[in-house]
mmCIF file of C-alpha atoms in Angstrom:
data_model
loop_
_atom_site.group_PDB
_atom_site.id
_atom_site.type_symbol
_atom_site.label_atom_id
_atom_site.label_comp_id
_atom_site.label_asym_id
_atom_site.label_seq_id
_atom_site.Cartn_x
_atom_site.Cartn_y
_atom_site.Cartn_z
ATOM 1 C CA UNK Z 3 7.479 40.391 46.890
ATOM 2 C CA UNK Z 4 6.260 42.361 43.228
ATOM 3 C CA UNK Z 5 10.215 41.307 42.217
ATOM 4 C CA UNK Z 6 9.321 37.581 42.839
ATOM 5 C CA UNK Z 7 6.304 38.030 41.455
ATOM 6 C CA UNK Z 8 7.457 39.191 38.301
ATOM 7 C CA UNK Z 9 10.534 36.533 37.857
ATOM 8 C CA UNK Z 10 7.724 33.643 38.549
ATOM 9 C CA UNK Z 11 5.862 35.309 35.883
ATOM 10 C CA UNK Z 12 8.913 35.383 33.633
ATOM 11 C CA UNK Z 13 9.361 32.089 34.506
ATOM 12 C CA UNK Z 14 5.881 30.375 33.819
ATOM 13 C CA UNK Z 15 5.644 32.614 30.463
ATOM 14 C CA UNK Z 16 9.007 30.690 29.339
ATOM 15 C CA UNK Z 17 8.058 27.870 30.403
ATOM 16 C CA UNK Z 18 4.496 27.930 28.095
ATOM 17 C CA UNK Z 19 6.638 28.949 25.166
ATOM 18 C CA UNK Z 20 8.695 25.998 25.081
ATOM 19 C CA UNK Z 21 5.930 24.050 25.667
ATOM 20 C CA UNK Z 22 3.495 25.807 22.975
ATOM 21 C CA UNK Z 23 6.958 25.525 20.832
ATOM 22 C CA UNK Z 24 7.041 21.811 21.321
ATOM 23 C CA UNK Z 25 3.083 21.282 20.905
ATOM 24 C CA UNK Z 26 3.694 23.341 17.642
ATOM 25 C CA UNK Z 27 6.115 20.848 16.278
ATOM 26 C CA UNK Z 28 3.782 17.864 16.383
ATOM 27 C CA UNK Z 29 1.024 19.908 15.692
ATOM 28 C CA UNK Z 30 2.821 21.064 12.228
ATOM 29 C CA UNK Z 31 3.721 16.998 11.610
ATOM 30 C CA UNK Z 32 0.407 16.207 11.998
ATOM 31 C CA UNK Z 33 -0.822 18.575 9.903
ATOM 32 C CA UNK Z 34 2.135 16.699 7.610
ATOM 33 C CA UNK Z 35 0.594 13.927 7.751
ATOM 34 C CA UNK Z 36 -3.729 14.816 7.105
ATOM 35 C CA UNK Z 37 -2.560 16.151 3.855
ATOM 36 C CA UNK Z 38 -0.226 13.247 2.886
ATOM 37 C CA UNK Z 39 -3.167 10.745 3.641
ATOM 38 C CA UNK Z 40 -5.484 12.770 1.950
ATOM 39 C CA UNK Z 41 -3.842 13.269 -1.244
ATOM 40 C CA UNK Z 42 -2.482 9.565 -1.009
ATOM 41 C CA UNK Z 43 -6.547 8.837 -0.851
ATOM 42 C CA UNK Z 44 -7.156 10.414 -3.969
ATOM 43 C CA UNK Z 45 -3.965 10.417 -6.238
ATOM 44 C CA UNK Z 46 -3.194 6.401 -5.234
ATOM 45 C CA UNK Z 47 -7.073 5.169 -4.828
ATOM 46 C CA UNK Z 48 -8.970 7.640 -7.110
ATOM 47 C CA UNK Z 49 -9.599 4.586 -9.561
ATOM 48 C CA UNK Z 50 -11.786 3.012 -7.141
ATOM 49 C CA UNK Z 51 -13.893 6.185 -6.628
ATOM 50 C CA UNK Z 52 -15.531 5.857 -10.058
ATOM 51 C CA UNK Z 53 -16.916 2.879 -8.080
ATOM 52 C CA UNK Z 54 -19.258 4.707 -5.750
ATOM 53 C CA UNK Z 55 -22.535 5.835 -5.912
ATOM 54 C CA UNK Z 56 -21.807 8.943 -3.631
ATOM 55 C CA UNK Z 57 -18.787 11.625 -3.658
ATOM 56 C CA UNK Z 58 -18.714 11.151 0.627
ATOM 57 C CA UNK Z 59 -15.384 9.371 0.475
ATOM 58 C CA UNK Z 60 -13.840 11.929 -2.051
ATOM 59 C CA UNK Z 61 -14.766 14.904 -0.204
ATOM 60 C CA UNK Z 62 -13.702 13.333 2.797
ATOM 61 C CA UNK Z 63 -10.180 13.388 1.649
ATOM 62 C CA UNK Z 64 -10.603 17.028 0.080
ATOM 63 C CA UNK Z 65 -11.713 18.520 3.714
ATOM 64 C CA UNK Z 66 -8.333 16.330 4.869
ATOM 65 C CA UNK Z 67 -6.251 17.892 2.009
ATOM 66 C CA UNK Z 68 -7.682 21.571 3.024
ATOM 67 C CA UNK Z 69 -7.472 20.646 6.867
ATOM 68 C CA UNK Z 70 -3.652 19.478 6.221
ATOM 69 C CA UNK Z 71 -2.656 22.723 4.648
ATOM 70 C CA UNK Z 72 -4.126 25.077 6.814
ATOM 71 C CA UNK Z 73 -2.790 22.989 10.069
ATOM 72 C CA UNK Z 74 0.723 23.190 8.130
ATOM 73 C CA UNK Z 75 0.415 27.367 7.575
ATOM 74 C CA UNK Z 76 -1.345 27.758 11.120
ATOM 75 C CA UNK Z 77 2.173 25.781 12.300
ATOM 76 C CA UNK Z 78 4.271 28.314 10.835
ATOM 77 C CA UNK Z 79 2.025 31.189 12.693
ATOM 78 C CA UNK Z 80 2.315 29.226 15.691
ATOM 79 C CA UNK Z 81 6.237 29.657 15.407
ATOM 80 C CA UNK Z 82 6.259 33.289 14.694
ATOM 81 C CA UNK Z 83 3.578 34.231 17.282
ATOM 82 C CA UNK Z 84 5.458 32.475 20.183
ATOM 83 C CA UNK Z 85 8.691 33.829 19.025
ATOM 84 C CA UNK Z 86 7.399 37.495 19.214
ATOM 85 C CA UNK Z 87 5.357 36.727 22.223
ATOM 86 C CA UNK Z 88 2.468 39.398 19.926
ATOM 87 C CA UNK Z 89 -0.779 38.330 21.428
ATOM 88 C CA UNK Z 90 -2.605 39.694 18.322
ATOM 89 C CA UNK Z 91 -0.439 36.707 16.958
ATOM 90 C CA UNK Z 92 -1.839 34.277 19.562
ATOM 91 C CA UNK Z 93 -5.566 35.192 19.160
ATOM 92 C CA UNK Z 94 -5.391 34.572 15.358
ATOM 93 C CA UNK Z 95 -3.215 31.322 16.311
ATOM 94 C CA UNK Z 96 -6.031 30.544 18.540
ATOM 95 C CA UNK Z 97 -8.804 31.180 15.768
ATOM 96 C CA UNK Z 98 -7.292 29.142 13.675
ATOM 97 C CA UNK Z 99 -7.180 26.213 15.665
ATOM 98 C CA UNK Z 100 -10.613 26.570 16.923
ATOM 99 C CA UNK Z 101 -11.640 26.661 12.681
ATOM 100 C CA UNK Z 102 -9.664 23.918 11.855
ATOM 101 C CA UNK Z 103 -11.312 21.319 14.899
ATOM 102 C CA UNK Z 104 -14.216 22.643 13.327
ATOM 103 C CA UNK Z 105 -13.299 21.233 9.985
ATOM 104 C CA UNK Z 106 -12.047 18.140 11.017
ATOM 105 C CA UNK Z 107 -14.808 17.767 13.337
ATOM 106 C CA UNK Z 108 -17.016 18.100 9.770
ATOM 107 C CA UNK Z 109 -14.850 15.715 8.031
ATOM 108 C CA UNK Z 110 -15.133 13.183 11.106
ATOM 109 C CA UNK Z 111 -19.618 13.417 10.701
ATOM 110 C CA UNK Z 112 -19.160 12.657 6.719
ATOM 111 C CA UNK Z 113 -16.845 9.516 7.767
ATOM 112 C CA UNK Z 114 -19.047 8.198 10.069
ATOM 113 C CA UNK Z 115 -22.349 8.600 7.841
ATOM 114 C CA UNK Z 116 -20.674 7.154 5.307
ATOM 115 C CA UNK Z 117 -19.106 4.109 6.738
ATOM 116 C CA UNK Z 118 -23.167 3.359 8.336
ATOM 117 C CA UNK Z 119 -24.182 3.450 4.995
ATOM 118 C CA UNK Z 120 -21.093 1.768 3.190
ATOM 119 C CA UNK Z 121 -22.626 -1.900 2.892
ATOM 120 C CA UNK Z 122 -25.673 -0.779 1.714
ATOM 121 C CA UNK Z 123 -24.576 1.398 -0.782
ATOM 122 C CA UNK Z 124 -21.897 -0.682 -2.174
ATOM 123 C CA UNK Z 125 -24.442 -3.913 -2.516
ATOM 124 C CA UNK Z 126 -26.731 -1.778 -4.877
ATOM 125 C CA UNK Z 127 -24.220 -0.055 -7.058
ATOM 126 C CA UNK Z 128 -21.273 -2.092 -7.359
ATOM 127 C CA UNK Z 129 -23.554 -4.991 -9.068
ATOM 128 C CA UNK Z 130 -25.605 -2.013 -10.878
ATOM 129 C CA UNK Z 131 -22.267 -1.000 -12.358
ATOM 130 C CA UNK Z 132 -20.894 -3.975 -13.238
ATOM 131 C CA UNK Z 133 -23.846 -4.998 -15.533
ATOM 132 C CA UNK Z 134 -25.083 -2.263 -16.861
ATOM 133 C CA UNK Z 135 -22.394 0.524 -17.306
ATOM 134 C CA UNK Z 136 -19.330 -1.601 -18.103
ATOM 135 C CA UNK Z 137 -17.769 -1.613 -21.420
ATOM 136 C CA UNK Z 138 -20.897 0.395 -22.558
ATOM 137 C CA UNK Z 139 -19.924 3.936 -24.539
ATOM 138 C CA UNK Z 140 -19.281 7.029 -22.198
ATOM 139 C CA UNK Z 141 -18.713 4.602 -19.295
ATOM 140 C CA UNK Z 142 -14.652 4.478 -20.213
ATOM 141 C CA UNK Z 143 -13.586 5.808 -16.911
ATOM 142 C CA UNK Z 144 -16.335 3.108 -14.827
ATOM 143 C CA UNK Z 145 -14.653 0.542 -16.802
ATOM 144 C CA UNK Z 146 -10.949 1.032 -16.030
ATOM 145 C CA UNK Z 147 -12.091 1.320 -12.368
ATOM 146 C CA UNK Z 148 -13.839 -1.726 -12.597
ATOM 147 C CA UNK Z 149 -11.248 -3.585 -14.511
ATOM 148 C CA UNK Z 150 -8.268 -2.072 -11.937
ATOM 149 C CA UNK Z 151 -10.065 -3.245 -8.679
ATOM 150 C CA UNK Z 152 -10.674 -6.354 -10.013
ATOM 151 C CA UNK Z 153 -7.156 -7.034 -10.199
ATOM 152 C CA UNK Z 154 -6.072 -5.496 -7.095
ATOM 153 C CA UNK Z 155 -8.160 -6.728 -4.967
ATOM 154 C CA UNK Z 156 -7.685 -10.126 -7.294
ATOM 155 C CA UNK Z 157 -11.710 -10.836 -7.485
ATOM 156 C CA UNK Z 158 -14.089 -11.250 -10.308
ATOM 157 C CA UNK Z 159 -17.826 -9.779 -10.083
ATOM 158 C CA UNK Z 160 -19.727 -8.054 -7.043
ATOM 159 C CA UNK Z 161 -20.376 -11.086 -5.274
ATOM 160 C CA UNK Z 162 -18.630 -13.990 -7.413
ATOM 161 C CA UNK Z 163 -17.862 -14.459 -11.035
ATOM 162 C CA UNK Z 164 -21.301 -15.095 -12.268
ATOM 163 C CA UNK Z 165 -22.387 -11.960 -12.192
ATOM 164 C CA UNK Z 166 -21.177 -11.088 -15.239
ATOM 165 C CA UNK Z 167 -23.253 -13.502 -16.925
ATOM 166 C CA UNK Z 168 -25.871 -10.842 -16.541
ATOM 167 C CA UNK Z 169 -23.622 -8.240 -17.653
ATOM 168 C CA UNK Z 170 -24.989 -6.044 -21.388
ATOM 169 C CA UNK Z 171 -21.612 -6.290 -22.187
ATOM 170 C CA UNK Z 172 -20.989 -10.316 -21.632
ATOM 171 C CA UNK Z 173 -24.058 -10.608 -23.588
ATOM 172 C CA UNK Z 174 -23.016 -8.230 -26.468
ATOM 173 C CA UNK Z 175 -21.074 -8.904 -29.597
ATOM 174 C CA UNK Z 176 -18.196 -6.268 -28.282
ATOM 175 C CA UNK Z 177 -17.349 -9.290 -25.733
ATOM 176 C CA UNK Z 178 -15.951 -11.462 -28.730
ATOM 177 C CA UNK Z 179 -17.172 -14.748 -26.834
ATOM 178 C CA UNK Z 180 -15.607 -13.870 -23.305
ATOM 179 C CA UNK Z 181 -17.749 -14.687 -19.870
ATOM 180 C CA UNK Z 182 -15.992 -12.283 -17.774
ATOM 181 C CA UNK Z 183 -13.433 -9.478 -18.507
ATOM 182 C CA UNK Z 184 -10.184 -9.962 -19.254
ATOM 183 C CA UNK Z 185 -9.134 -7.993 -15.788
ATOM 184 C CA UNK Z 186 -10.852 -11.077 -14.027
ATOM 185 C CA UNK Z 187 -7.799 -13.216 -14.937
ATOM 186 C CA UNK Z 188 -5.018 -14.028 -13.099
ATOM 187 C CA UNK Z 189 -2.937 -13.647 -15.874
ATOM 188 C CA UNK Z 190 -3.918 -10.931 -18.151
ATOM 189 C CA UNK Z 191 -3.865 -11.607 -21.911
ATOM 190 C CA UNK Z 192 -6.205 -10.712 -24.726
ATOM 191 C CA UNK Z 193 -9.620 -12.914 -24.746
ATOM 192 C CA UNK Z 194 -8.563 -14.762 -21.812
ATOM 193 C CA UNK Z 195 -11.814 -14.280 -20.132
ATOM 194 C CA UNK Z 196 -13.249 -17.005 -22.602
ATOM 195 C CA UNK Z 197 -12.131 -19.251 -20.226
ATOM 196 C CA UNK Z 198 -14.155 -18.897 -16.837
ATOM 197 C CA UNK Z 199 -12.456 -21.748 -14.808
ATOM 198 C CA UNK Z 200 -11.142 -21.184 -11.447
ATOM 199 C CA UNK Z 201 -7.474 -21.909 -12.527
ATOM 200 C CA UNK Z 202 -7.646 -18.980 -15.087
ATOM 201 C CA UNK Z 203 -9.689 -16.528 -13.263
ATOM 202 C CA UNK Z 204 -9.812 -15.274 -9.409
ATOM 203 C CA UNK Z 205 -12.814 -17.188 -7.689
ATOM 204 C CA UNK Z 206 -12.796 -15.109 -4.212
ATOM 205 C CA UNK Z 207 -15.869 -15.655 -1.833
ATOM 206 C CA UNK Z 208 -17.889 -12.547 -1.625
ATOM 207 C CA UNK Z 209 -16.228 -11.357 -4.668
ATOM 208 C CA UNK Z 210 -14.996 -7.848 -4.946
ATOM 209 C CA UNK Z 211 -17.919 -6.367 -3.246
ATOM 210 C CA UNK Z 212 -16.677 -7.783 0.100
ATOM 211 C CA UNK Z 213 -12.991 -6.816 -0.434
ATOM 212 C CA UNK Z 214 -14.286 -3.307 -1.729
ATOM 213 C CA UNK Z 215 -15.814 -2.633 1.428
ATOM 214 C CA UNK Z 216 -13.314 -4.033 3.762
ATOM 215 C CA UNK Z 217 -10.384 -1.586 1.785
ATOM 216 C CA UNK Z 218 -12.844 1.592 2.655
ATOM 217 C CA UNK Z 219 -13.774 0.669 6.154
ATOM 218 C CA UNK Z 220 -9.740 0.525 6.740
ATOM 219 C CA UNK Z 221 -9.152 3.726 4.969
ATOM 220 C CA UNK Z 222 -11.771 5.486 6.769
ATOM 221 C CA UNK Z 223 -10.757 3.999 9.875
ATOM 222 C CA UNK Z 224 -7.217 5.280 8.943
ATOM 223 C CA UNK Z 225 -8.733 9.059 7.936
ATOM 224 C CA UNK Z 226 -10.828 8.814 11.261
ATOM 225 C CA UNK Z 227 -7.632 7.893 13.882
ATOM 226 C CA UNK Z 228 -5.281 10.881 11.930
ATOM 227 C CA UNK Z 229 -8.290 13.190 12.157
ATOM 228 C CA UNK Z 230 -8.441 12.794 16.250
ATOM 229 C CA UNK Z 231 -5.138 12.613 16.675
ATOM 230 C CA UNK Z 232 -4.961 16.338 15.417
ATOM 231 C CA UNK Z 233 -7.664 17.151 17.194
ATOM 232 C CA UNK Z 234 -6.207 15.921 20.262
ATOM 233 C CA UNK Z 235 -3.369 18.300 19.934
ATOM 234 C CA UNK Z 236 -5.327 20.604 18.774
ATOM 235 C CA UNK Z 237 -7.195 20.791 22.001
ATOM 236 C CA UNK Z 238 -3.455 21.043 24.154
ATOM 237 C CA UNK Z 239 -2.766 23.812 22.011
ATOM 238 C CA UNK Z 240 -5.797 26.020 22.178
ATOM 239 C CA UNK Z 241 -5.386 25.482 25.785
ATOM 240 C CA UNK Z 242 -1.702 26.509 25.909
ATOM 241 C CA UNK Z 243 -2.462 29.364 24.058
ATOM 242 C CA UNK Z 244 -4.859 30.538 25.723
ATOM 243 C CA UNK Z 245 -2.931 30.093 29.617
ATOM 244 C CA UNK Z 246 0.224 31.660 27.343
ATOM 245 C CA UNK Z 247 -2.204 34.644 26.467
ATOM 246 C CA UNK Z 248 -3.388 35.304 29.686
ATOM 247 C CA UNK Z 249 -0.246 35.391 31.042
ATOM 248 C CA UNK Z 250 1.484 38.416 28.695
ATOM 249 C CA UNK Z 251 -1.847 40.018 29.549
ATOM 250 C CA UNK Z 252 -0.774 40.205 33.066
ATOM 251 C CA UNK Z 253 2.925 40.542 32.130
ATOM 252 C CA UNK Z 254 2.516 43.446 30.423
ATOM 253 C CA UNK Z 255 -0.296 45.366 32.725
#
């Protein structure tokens, strides 16, 4: 009976580490792909940041960068600890998980406060930024952000094209006669924002403040699914873990 005991044990501890093996796999390709969508966030959309009033979105995607590479190194323990069946290995496996759903539990709260506060934030800024900091000395970095989402997101102004005409630089000498930036036009040439008709420049309803805020809702949305699906696993595994721990407890005493 102790001789069937101990082959079922055998047997259930094999059949964890396979399991915990497999987990591991995803769990290391998910931790793949937090960092590659958080440094894609910053790297690829970092000239829209200059944008915001706040740093929430930017140190959302730092926490995903961070959360990324310690899920990716926490893999690689994974591997080792089920290989050597060490449960020292397994606790600190364990630890690490459990600080990690803690991070991207963190990062999850700052997404979620931000997005409630998105609209507002973006209606009293954007326009703020547009006409008062653009083109102005010191403000080079606000105005190639400006300039590159207008022609992304092919708009012109915060909420249509005539909000430039309020704009210190429009109304300034530096503007050489123009009555929107040059980035407002479809086709980009020097002084073509002189001309402020709707077959030179983009006329988009709600402007770029409505296209700015759809873009961030997505890529929050996008940061927020990733985030839980990690968690998810994360979950599996702490509980796989933990029944694999147990078990080499009893295995072994």
């Amino acid at each position: 009976m102790a001789h069937f005991k101990t082959e079922q044990d055998d047997w259930l501890i094999v059949y964890l580490k396979y399991l915990l093996f497999v987990f591991n796999f995803f769990f290391w390709v998910g931790g793949a792909a937090v960092l590659a969508v958080g440094v894609w966030t910053l790297v690829e959309k970092s000239g829209y940041l200059s944008v915001l009033a706040s740093s929430t979105f930017a140190a959302s995607a730092y926490i995903l960068i961070f959360a990324g590479a310690l899920v990716m190194a926490t893999g690689f323990l994974g591997f080792g600890a089920i290989l050597r069946e060490q449960k020292g290995c397994l606790s600190t496996y364990f630890c690490l998980l459990l600080i990690i759903f803690l991070v991207e539990l963190v990062a999850g709260v700052l997404a979620h406060v931000y997005y409630q506060r998105l609209s507002d934030e973006l209606k009293q800024h954007l326009n703020r930024t547009l006409t008062k900091n653009y083109g102005q000395l010191g403000a080079t970095q606000i105005t190639a952000s400006v300039d590159r989402l207008q022609q992304d997101f092919k708009c012109c102004g915060s909420n249509s094209s005539a909000d430039w005409q309020r704009s210190t630089y429009i109304l300034s000498r530096e503007a050489e006669g123009r009555r929107v930036p040059d980035s407002c036009c479809k086709t980009v040439v020097v002084r073509c924002g002189r001309r402020a008709h709707p077959s030179n420049i983009y006329k988009v309803e709600g402007g770029c403040l409505t296209k700015l805020e759809q873009f961030l809702a997505d890529h929050l949305l996008l940061m927020g699914a990733v985030g839980v699906g990690v968690a998810c696993l994360q979950i599996c595994g702490m509980v796989l873990t933990c029944c694999l721990h147990r078990r080499l407890q009893r295995h072994f005493y």
